[in-house]
Amino acid sequence: MLHLGNSSELRKSEAEKLSEDQETTVAVSVHVAASSSDQVLLSTAEVRVQNESGESQIGRVLLDSGSQCNFITESMAQILKLKKTRVQHTVLGIDGKSQNVKAAVVVTIRSRINNYNLTCSCLVVPKITNILPSENIGGECIVPSHIELADTSFKIPKKIDLLLGACHFFEILGKQKIKLTINGPIFQETQLGWIVSGLVTSKYTNGKPNNVNCHTALVEENRSTNLEIMVSKCWRTEEFEAAVPYTTEEKKCVDHFERTVNRNENGRFIVHLPLKNDVNIKIGPSYEIAQRRFLALERRLQNDEKLKKDYITFMSEYETLGHMELVKNEEKLGETCYLPHHAVKNENSKTTKLRVVFDASCKTESGYSLNDTLLKGPVIQDELLYIISRFRTHKFVLTADVQKMYRQVLVTKQDSEKQRILWRADPSLPIQIYRLTTLTYGTAPASFLATACLRKISELESS
């Protein structure tokens, strides 16, 4: 089949009875191999791919009017640190090959040539297609001198990072097109520059048979009356999902923890913050930024007596418990970073109505934050569903709450310098410098490190 049809599977009378709230899946047909010495160029463009923070990366996009969906590769999503949204789609290929798509991201695509940009949602997949074109195109393929190409390396085989479907394909197209020869490609004007597409005869190639790539993506409605789909859904509900493999960054974070974690004489864990050790990512001066944020916080506290009282109480307890300590005489044990902080209120909480959150994502003067320099560990605790299911295994179940869980774990003296804050209880007093001595809520690896310590103690103290 060229696509997944339904006219032959359902009679018209059955189709009219279908429910309106039908689920959707994505079907994709790719890679049709054929023997041919000619080659058809597909429309590609080099663009700036940008995340929500404004960080961008040059990427190669395939323009495909036969696709109802947009796609992005996992590697490009990771490079840009795009925030993923969980989805449930099934990607189907020729001969029924299937793959689950579990994440979507929002990305902005900007032209390299002009000010055009568009923001779109893309499904995340490991790979979109093979390299395009499949082989080098000869230099005889003439390009009109007065146009600016969207993809200057359209003749050279390169990987594809994104696919833009029919939703944006015709929005991007311009009015002009040029065809120089009968057997040559067409040059089409677009908002991203001029794209090249169409037949390239064997005189421009090496004359060897080529693989022909066919891309079709469509959204098909699952019909509740289709017995086969209903039965397959039933079995999928009972499937146990295999553990998701760690990314390279997550592996490094886990290895770093296992190598460096220690316990002091009281049995309390001491951890090192896992650094990326990337020479291009450095923390810059941060005192001035933290000071401006603190003075703005003070003005807010002066206008809200209850908030001010709760904030001072929280910070006083923080210091009394030894979770932060005063830095004396500009003492410096390592590289420093000053973290701004603010209040988060939750009136529904039975224990802590106000919590102070430390902003480790605040950019320093170098353009990078503390979180940019830290590895983010994997999620190692079980899904809640599996935890609840285990309640049926035993006759008795124990539950407990770890009070101030993150703050039960100490960080090394050297790493606590990267967790400096500014504080004073009253504007009439001088601003003082403190360092946070425990894991700090707001740092990228804090959740992993705290959970990893719980797992570690269960291994060490299992007897």
Short mmCIF file of C-alpha atoms in Angstrom, two decimals:
data_model
loop_
_atom_site.label_atom_id
_atom_site.label_comp_id
_atom_site.label_asym_id
_atom_site.label_seq_id
_atom_site.Cartn_x
_atom_site.Cartn_y
_atom_site.Cartn_z
CA MET A 1 0.00 0.00 0.00
CA LEU A 2 1.14 3.58 -0.64
CA HIS A 3 -0.61 4.69 2.56
CA LEU A 4 -2.93 3.28 5.22
CA GLY A 5 -6.36 3.48 3.65
CA ASN A 6 -9.68 2.72 5.29
CA SER A 7 -12.25 2.68 2.49
CA SER A 8 -11.77 -1.02 1.87
CA GLU A 9 -11.79 -1.91 5.55
CA LEU A 10 -15.02 -0.26 6.68
CA ARG A 11 -18.38 -0.06 5.05
CA LYS A 12 -19.92 3.38 4.77
CA SER A 13 -22.66 2.53 7.27
CA GLU A 14 -20.03 1.55 9.87
CA ALA A 15 -18.00 4.72 9.27
CA GLU A 16 -21.04 6.91 9.99
CA LYS A 17 -21.37 5.39 13.47
CA LEU A 18 -17.84 6.27 14.59
CA SER A 19 -17.38 8.21 17.79
CA GLU A 20 -16.21 11.81 17.58
CA ASP A 21 -13.58 11.46 20.32
CA GLN A 22 -11.19 9.26 18.32
CA GLU A 23 -7.51 9.03 19.16
CA THR A 24 -4.92 9.87 16.52
CA THR A 25 -1.68 8.22 15.52
CA VAL A 26 1.02 9.21 13.09
CA ALA A 27 1.88 7.00 10.13
CA VAL A 28 5.12 7.56 8.24
CA SER A 29 6.34 5.71 5.15
CA VAL A 30 10.05 6.11 4.37
CA HIS A 31 12.94 4.77 2.28
CA VAL A 32 11.71 3.07 -0.88
CA ALA A 33 14.72 1.46 -2.54
CA ALA A 34 14.85 1.53 -6.34
CA SER A 35 17.48 1.12 -9.03
CA SER A 36 18.05 4.28 -11.04
CA SER A 37 21.00 6.23 -12.41
CA ASP A 38 19.03 9.49 -12.22
CA GLN A 39 18.56 11.29 -8.94
CA VAL A 40 15.77 13.53 -7.65
CA LEU A 41 16.84 16.36 -5.40
CA LEU A 42 14.58 16.99 -2.42
CA SER A 43 14.06 20.54 -1.11
CA THR A 44 16.50 21.34 1.70
CA ALA A 45 17.47 24.55 3.49
CA GLU A 46 20.03 25.57 6.08
CA VAL A 47 18.39 27.57 8.87
CA ARG A 48 18.99 28.80 12.39
CA VAL A 49 17.15 26.53 14.86
CA GLN A 50 16.43 28.40 18.11
CA ASN A 51 15.19 27.36 21.56
CA GLU A 52 13.07 29.34 24.04
CA SER A 53 16.18 30.93 25.61
CA GLY A 54 17.31 32.37 22.28
CA GLU A 55 20.20 29.92 21.84
CA SER A 56 20.51 28.80 18.21
CA GLN A 57 22.23 26.21 16.07
CA ILE A 58 22.60 25.85 12.30
CA GLY A 59 20.44 22.93 11.14
CA ARG A 60 19.42 21.38 7.83
CA VAL A 61 15.70 21.16 7.19
CA LEU A 62 13.84 19.04 4.64
CA LEU A 63 10.70 20.69 3.21
CA ASP A 64 8.04 18.03 2.59
CA SER A 65 4.53 18.85 1.37
CA GLY A 66 3.54 15.18 1.79
CA SER A 67 3.83 15.23 5.58
CA GLN A 68 1.14 16.26 8.04
CA CYS A 69 3.70 16.43 10.86
CA ASN A 70 6.97 18.19 11.60
CA PHE A 71 9.93 16.19 12.92
CA ILE A 72 13.23 16.94 14.66
CA THR A 73 16.08 14.57 15.44
CA GLU A 74 16.85 13.61 19.03
CA SER A 75 20.44 14.89 18.64
CA MET A 76 19.29 18.39 17.58
CA ALA A 77 16.74 18.50 20.43
CA GLN A 78 19.50 17.64 22.92
CA ILE A 79 22.00 20.15 21.50
CA LEU A 80 19.43 22.93 21.95
CA LYS A 81 18.21 21.56 25.32
CA LEU A 82 14.61 21.78 24.11
CA LYS A 83 11.89 21.21 26.69
CA LYS A 84 10.07 18.00 25.79
CA THR A 85 6.34 17.43 26.11
CA ARG A 86 5.11 13.86 26.48
CA VAL A 87 2.98 12.57 23.61
CA GLN A 88 1.76 9.14 22.50
CA HIS A 89 2.10 8.63 18.75
CA THR A 90 2.92 5.53 16.74
CA VAL A 91 5.18 6.04 13.73
CA LEU A 92 4.52 3.36 11.12
CA GLY A 93 6.73 2.53 8.14
CA ILE A 94 6.38 0.37 5.06
CA ASP A 95 5.50 -3.26 5.77
CA GLY A 96 4.01 -2.28 9.13
CA LYS A 97 7.30 -1.41 10.85
CA SER A 98 6.36 0.71 13.86
CA GLN A 99 8.09 2.99 16.34
CA ASN A 100 6.63 4.89 19.28
CA VAL A 101 7.11 8.65 19.42
CA LYS A 102 6.93 9.80 23.02
CA ALA A 103 8.09 13.42 22.90
CA ALA A 104 7.37 16.68 21.10
CA VAL A 105 9.17 20.02 21.31
CA VAL A 106 8.49 23.60 20.29
CA VAL A 107 11.23 25.20 18.20
CA THR A 108 11.74 28.45 16.29
CA ILE A 109 13.23 28.34 12.79
CA ARG A 110 14.92 31.50 11.48
CA SER A 111 16.11 32.22 7.96
CA ARG A 112 19.85 32.82 7.50
CA ILE A 113 19.08 35.28 4.71
CA ASN A 114 16.28 37.54 5.98
CA ASN A 115 14.15 38.21 9.07
CA TYR A 116 11.61 35.45 8.40
CA ASN A 117 10.94 33.06 11.31
CA LEU A 118 8.30 30.57 12.36
CA THR A 119 7.62 28.69 15.58
CA CYS A 120 6.31 25.15 15.29
CA SER A 121 5.83 21.91 17.19
CA CYS A 122 7.97 18.93 16.13
CA LEU A 123 7.85 15.24 17.02
CA VAL A 124 11.20 13.95 18.30
CA VAL A 125 12.62 10.94 16.44
CA PRO A 126 16.10 9.33 16.46
CA LYS A 127 16.54 9.81 12.68
CA ILE A 128 14.42 11.46 9.99
CA THR A 129 16.00 10.07 6.83
CA ASN A 130 19.30 9.04 5.25
CA ILE A 131 21.80 11.68 4.15
CA LEU A 132 20.54 13.87 1.28
CA PRO A 133 21.41 13.79 -1.53
CA SER A 134 22.55 10.17 -1.54
CA GLU A 135 25.67 11.09 -3.56
CA ASN A 136 27.59 14.18 -4.69
CA ILE A 137 26.04 16.13 -7.56
CA GLY A 138 28.55 17.15 -10.25
CA GLY A 139 29.66 20.74 -10.67
CA GLU A 140 27.92 21.00 -14.05
CA CYS A 141 24.58 21.58 -12.27
CA ILE A 142 24.44 25.33 -12.95
CA VAL A 143 22.96 27.72 -10.34
CA PRO A 144 21.58 31.10 -11.54
CA SER A 145 23.97 33.84 -10.46
CA HIS A 146 21.36 36.31 -9.19
CA ILE A 147 19.71 34.04 -6.54
CA GLU A 148 20.72 33.29 -2.95
CA LEU A 149 20.41 29.60 -2.09
CA ALA A 150 18.71 28.42 1.12
CA ASP A 151 21.14 25.46 1.15
CA THR A 152 24.49 26.34 -0.40
CA SER A 153 25.68 22.74 0.01
CA PHE A 154 22.65 21.14 -1.70
CA LYS A 155 25.03 19.09 -3.90
CA ILE A 156 26.83 17.49 -0.93
CA PRO A 157 25.38 14.53 1.05
CA LYS A 158 24.58 15.71 4.60
CA LYS A 159 22.32 14.68 7.45
CA ILE A 160 18.82 16.13 7.94
CA ASP A 161 18.02 17.68 11.36
CA LEU A 162 14.37 18.70 10.82
CA LEU A 163 11.43 18.02 8.52
CA LEU A 164 8.77 20.67 7.92
CA GLY A 165 5.44 19.30 6.72
CA ALA A 166 2.47 20.62 4.79
CA CYS A 167 1.38 22.91 7.64
CA HIS A 168 4.23 25.32 6.76
CA PHE A 169 5.38 24.14 3.30
CA PHE A 170 3.10 26.38 1.23
CA GLU A 171 3.42 29.25 3.71
CA ILE A 172 7.17 29.29 3.01
CA LEU A 173 6.94 29.12 -0.82
CA GLY A 174 7.46 32.29 -2.86
CA LYS A 175 6.08 33.18 -6.31
CA GLN A 176 9.13 32.83 -8.55
CA LYS A 177 10.71 29.69 -9.98
CA ILE A 178 13.43 29.04 -12.53
CA LYS A 179 14.10 25.98 -14.72
CA LEU A 180 17.28 26.30 -16.78
CA THR A 181 17.25 23.00 -18.67
CA ILE A 182 14.67 20.36 -19.59
CA ASN A 183 16.41 17.62 -17.59
CA GLY A 184 17.64 19.88 -14.78
CA PRO A 185 16.20 20.77 -11.39
CA ILE A 186 13.82 23.63 -10.58
CA PHE A 187 14.94 26.58 -8.44
CA GLN A 188 12.03 27.79 -6.27
CA GLU A 189 11.89 31.03 -4.29
CA THR A 190 11.02 30.63 -0.57
CA GLN A 191 11.12 32.70 2.61
CA LEU A 192 14.30 30.78 3.56
CA GLY A 193 16.08 31.49 0.26
CA TRP A 194 15.97 29.65 -3.06
CA ILE A 195 15.58 25.86 -2.82
CA VAL A 196 16.60 23.29 -5.43
CA SER A 197 14.36 20.34 -6.27
CA GLY A 198 13.64 17.96 -9.11
CA LEU A 199 15.31 15.54 -11.49
CA VAL A 200 19.08 15.51 -11.85
CA THR A 201 20.14 13.38 -14.84
CA SER A 202 22.98 10.88 -14.78
CA LYS A 203 25.40 13.34 -16.42
CA TYR A 204 25.48 15.22 -13.08
CA THR A 205 25.97 12.00 -11.05
CA ASN A 206 28.38 9.07 -11.18
CA GLY A 207 25.91 6.99 -13.19
CA LYS A 208 25.58 4.31 -10.47
CA PRO A 209 22.15 3.10 -9.29
CA ASN A 210 20.84 5.21 -6.38
CA ASN A 211 18.46 4.63 -3.51
CA VAL A 212 15.29 6.64 -3.88
CA ASN A 213 13.84 8.18 -0.69
CA CYS A 214 10.07 8.49 -0.37
CA HIS A 215 8.65 10.43 2.60
CA THR A 216 4.97 10.35 3.47
CA ALA A 217 3.54 11.23 6.87
CA LEU A 218 -0.18 11.22 7.59
CA VAL A 219 -2.40 11.42 10.64
CA GLU A 220 -4.91 8.57 10.66
CA GLU A 221 -7.88 8.35 12.99
CA ASN A 222 -8.12 5.12 14.96
CA ARG A 223 -11.63 3.75 14.73
CA SER A 224 -13.12 2.30 17.87
CA THR A 225 -14.96 -0.33 15.80
CA ASN A 226 -11.72 -1.73 14.39
CA LEU A 227 -11.31 -4.98 16.33
CA GLU A 228 -7.63 -5.35 15.46
CA ILE A 229 -6.75 -1.94 16.92
CA MET A 230 -8.85 -2.55 20.03
CA VAL A 231 -7.12 -5.88 20.72
CA SER A 232 -3.63 -4.42 20.14
CA LYS A 233 -4.46 -1.58 22.56
CA CYS A 234 -5.45 -4.18 25.16
CA TRP A 235 -2.07 -5.94 24.88
CA ARG A 236 -0.12 -2.66 24.92
CA THR A 237 -1.79 -1.75 28.21
CA GLU A 238 -0.29 -4.88 29.75
CA GLU A 239 3.22 -4.35 28.35
CA PHE A 240 6.10 -3.57 30.69
CA GLU A 241 8.15 -0.70 29.29
CA ALA A 242 11.88 -1.33 29.23
CA ALA A 243 14.05 1.18 31.05
CA VAL A 244 15.00 4.14 28.86
CA PRO A 245 18.78 4.11 28.26
CA TYR A 246 20.77 6.98 29.76
CA THR A 247 22.02 9.80 27.56
CA THR A 248 25.76 10.53 27.43
CA GLU A 249 25.31 13.39 29.90
CA GLU A 250 23.28 11.22 32.29
CA LYS A 251 25.92 8.45 32.18
CA LYS A 252 28.66 10.97 33.04
CA CYS A 253 26.58 12.28 35.96
CA VAL A 254 25.96 8.77 37.35
CA ASP A 255 29.67 7.84 36.99
CA HIS A 256 30.73 11.08 38.67
CA PHE A 257 28.42 10.41 41.62
CA GLU A 258 29.67 6.82 42.10
CA ARG A 259 33.32 7.97 41.99
CA THR A 260 33.04 10.94 44.33
CA VAL A 261 30.26 10.32 46.89
CA ASN A 262 31.42 10.03 50.53
CA ARG A 263 29.98 9.91 54.04
CA ASN A 264 31.26 11.84 57.04
CA GLU A 265 31.75 10.53 60.58
CA ASN A 266 28.04 10.98 61.32
CA GLY A 267 27.02 8.95 58.27
CA ARG A 268 25.76 11.97 56.33
CA PHE A 269 26.43 11.94 52.59
CA ILE A 270 28.80 14.47 50.99
CA VAL A 271 28.56 14.94 47.22
CA HIS A 272 30.46 16.88 44.57
CA LEU A 273 28.52 18.94 42.04
CA PRO A 274 28.95 17.17 38.66
CA LEU A 275 30.61 19.65 36.27
CA LYS A 276 30.49 19.39 32.48
CA ASN A 277 34.16 20.46 32.19
CA ASP A 278 33.40 22.24 28.92
CA VAL A 279 36.07 24.88 28.26
CA ASN A 280 33.54 26.97 26.31
CA ILE A 281 31.07 27.20 29.23
CA LYS A 282 32.37 29.28 32.12
CA ILE A 283 30.72 31.05 35.05
CA GLY A 284 31.31 34.79 34.88
CA PRO A 285 31.07 37.48 37.59
CA SER A 286 27.69 37.24 39.31
CA TYR A 287 27.83 39.44 42.44
CA GLU A 288 26.33 42.55 40.79
CA ILE A 289 23.42 40.59 39.30
CA ALA A 290 22.67 38.88 42.63
CA GLN A 291 22.88 42.23 44.45
CA ARG A 292 20.36 43.88 42.10
CA ARG A 293 17.96 40.96 42.51
CA PHE A 294 18.37 41.03 46.31
CA LEU A 295 17.66 44.78 46.58
CA ALA A 296 14.51 44.28 44.47
CA LEU A 297 13.49 41.45 46.82
CA GLU A 298 14.03 43.70 49.85
CA ARG A 299 11.74 46.37 48.39
CA ARG A 300 9.04 43.73 47.92
CA LEU A 301 9.47 42.48 51.50
CA GLN A 302 9.19 46.04 52.85
CA ASN A 303 5.72 46.27 51.28
CA ASP A 304 4.49 42.97 52.73
CA GLU A 305 5.04 42.53 56.46
CA LYS A 306 3.78 38.94 56.63
CA LEU A 307 5.93 37.85 53.69
CA LYS A 308 8.94 39.58 55.25
CA LYS A 309 8.39 37.85 58.60
CA ASP A 310 8.02 34.40 56.98
CA TYR A 311 11.08 34.99 54.77
CA ILE A 312 13.27 35.99 57.75
CA THR A 313 12.02 32.97 59.71
CA PHE A 314 12.89 30.64 56.85
CA MET A 315 16.39 32.08 56.37
CA SER A 316 17.07 32.11 60.13
CA GLU A 317 16.19 28.41 60.32
CA TYR A 318 18.41 27.77 57.30
CA GLU A 319 21.36 29.31 59.14
CA THR A 320 20.53 27.74 62.53
CA LEU A 321 20.46 24.25 61.02
CA GLY A 322 23.88 24.85 59.44
CA HIS A 323 22.49 24.63 55.91
CA MET A 324 24.14 27.97 55.15
CA GLU A 325 27.14 29.61 56.75
CA LEU A 326 28.58 33.11 56.83
CA VAL A 327 31.60 33.79 54.63
CA LYS A 328 34.13 35.69 56.71
CA ASN A 329 36.81 38.12 55.51
CA GLU A 330 36.21 37.42 51.81
CA GLU A 331 37.29 33.83 52.37
CA LYS A 332 37.43 31.95 49.03
CA LEU A 333 37.83 28.18 48.70
CA GLY A 334 37.23 27.89 44.93
CA GLU A 335 35.32 29.32 41.98
CA THR A 336 32.39 31.42 43.20
CA CYS A 337 28.87 31.98 41.93
CA TYR A 338 26.20 34.12 43.59
CA LEU A 339 22.63 32.83 43.34
CA PRO A 340 19.62 35.19 43.50
CA HIS A 341 16.69 33.94 45.60
CA HIS A 342 12.96 34.61 45.92
CA ALA A 343 9.88 33.35 47.76
CA VAL A 344 7.41 30.74 46.60
CA LYS A 345 4.18 30.59 48.63
CA ASN A 346 1.85 27.62 48.91
CA GLU A 347 -1.05 28.31 51.23
CA ASN A 348 -2.34 24.73 50.77
CA SER A 349 0.79 23.15 52.23
CA LYS A 350 0.30 21.61 55.69
CA THR A 351 3.96 22.09 56.65
CA THR A 352 5.82 24.83 54.77
CA LYS A 353 3.67 27.75 53.61
CA LEU A 354 6.67 29.65 52.23
CA ARG A 355 9.79 28.26 50.60
CA VAL A 356 12.85 30.21 49.45
CA VAL A 357 14.04 29.11 46.02
CA PHE A 358 17.59 29.76 44.82
CA ASP A 359 17.93 30.64 41.13
CA ALA A 360 20.82 28.59 39.72
CA SER A 361 19.56 29.32 36.17
CA CYS A 362 20.32 33.04 36.48
CA LYS A 363 22.83 34.03 33.77
CA THR A 364 26.16 35.46 34.94
CA GLU A 365 28.07 38.16 33.04
CA SER A 366 29.60 35.48 30.79
CA GLY A 367 26.11 34.57 29.51
CA TYR A 368 26.15 31.20 31.31
CA SER A 369 24.48 30.20 34.57
CA LEU A 370 25.60 27.71 37.23
CA ASN A 371 23.11 25.19 35.80
CA ASP A 372 24.73 25.54 32.36
CA THR A 373 27.97 24.17 33.82
CA LEU A 374 26.37 21.21 35.64
CA LEU A 375 25.43 17.75 34.40
CA LYS A 376 21.78 16.79 34.80
CA GLY A 377 21.35 13.25 36.08
CA PRO A 378 18.68 10.75 35.05
CA VAL A 379 15.38 10.00 36.80
CA ILE A 380 16.21 6.86 38.82
CA GLN A 381 13.12 6.45 40.97
CA ASP A 382 10.37 4.13 39.77
CA GLU A 383 7.25 5.42 38.08
CA LEU A 384 4.46 5.99 40.62
CA LEU A 385 2.35 3.30 38.89
CA TYR A 386 4.93 0.60 39.66
CA ILE A 387 5.32 1.77 43.28
CA ILE A 388 1.55 1.58 43.84
CA SER A 389 1.42 -1.83 42.13
CA ARG A 390 3.95 -3.20 44.63
CA PHE A 391 1.54 -2.41 47.45
CA ARG A 392 -0.29 -5.61 46.44
CA THR A 393 2.84 -7.73 46.94
CA HIS A 394 3.13 -7.50 50.73
CA LYS A 395 0.75 -7.69 53.63
CA PHE A 396 2.18 -4.60 55.38
CA VAL A 397 3.47 -1.38 53.83
CA LEU A 398 5.58 1.32 55.47
CA THR A 399 5.53 4.93 54.28
CA ALA A 400 7.65 7.85 55.49
CA ASP A 401 8.48 11.43 54.62
CA VAL A 402 12.10 12.60 54.50
CA GLN A 403 12.08 16.03 56.07
CA LYS A 404 14.04 18.63 54.04
CA MET A 405 15.25 15.82 51.79
CA TYR A 406 17.70 17.79 49.63
CA ARG A 407 19.19 19.55 52.62
CA GLN A 408 20.07 16.24 54.30
CA VAL A 409 22.90 15.90 51.72
CA LEU A 410 26.06 18.01 52.15
CA VAL A 411 28.13 19.39 49.27
CA THR A 412 31.90 19.76 49.46
CA LYS A 413 33.36 23.02 50.79
CA GLN A 414 34.79 23.83 47.36
CA ASP A 415 31.45 23.32 45.60
CA SER A 416 29.55 25.30 48.22
CA GLU A 417 31.43 28.36 46.90
CA LYS A 418 29.33 28.03 43.75
CA GLN A 419 26.24 28.36 45.97
CA ARG A 420 26.87 31.77 47.52
CA ILE A 421 23.95 34.07 48.34
CA LEU A 422 23.46 37.60 49.69
CA TRP A 423 21.30 38.14 52.80
CA ARG A 424 20.47 40.51 55.64
CA ALA A 425 17.42 40.50 57.86
CA ASP A 426 17.08 44.31 57.85
CA PRO A 427 17.99 47.00 55.28
CA SER A 428 19.83 48.95 57.99
CA LEU A 429 22.41 46.16 58.27
CA PRO A 430 25.27 45.58 55.80
CA ILE A 431 24.69 42.91 53.12
CA GLN A 432 26.43 39.69 54.13
CA ILE A 433 27.70 36.79 52.02
CA TYR A 434 26.64 33.23 52.84
CA ARG A 435 27.41 29.90 51.21
CA LEU A 436 24.83 27.10 51.02
CA THR A 437 26.39 23.94 52.45
CA THR A 438 23.78 21.42 51.30
CA LEU A 439 22.13 20.35 48.06
CA THR A 440 20.19 23.32 46.74
CA TYR A 441 16.73 23.07 45.25
CA GLY A 442 17.04 24.79 41.87
CA THR A 443 20.36 23.32 40.77
CA ALA A 444 20.10 20.95 37.78
CA PRO A 445 21.46 17.73 39.39
CA ALA A 446 19.89 18.19 42.87
CA SER A 447 16.97 15.80 42.30
CA PHE A 448 19.24 13.05 40.96
CA LEU A 449 21.87 13.47 43.72
CA ALA A 450 19.30 13.36 46.54
CA THR A 451 17.56 10.28 45.11
CA ALA A 452 20.91 8.62 44.37
CA CYS A 453 21.88 9.05 48.04
CA LEU A 454 18.63 7.35 49.12
CA ARG A 455 19.38 4.45 46.78
CA LYS A 456 23.01 4.33 47.97
CA ILE A 457 22.05 4.12 51.63
CA SER A 458 19.58 1.32 50.86
CA GLU A 459 22.49 -0.61 49.31
CA LEU A 460 25.01 0.16 52.07
CA GLU A 461 22.61 -0.42 54.97
CA SER A 462 20.44 -3.20 53.52
CA SER A 463 21.34 -5.56 56.40
#
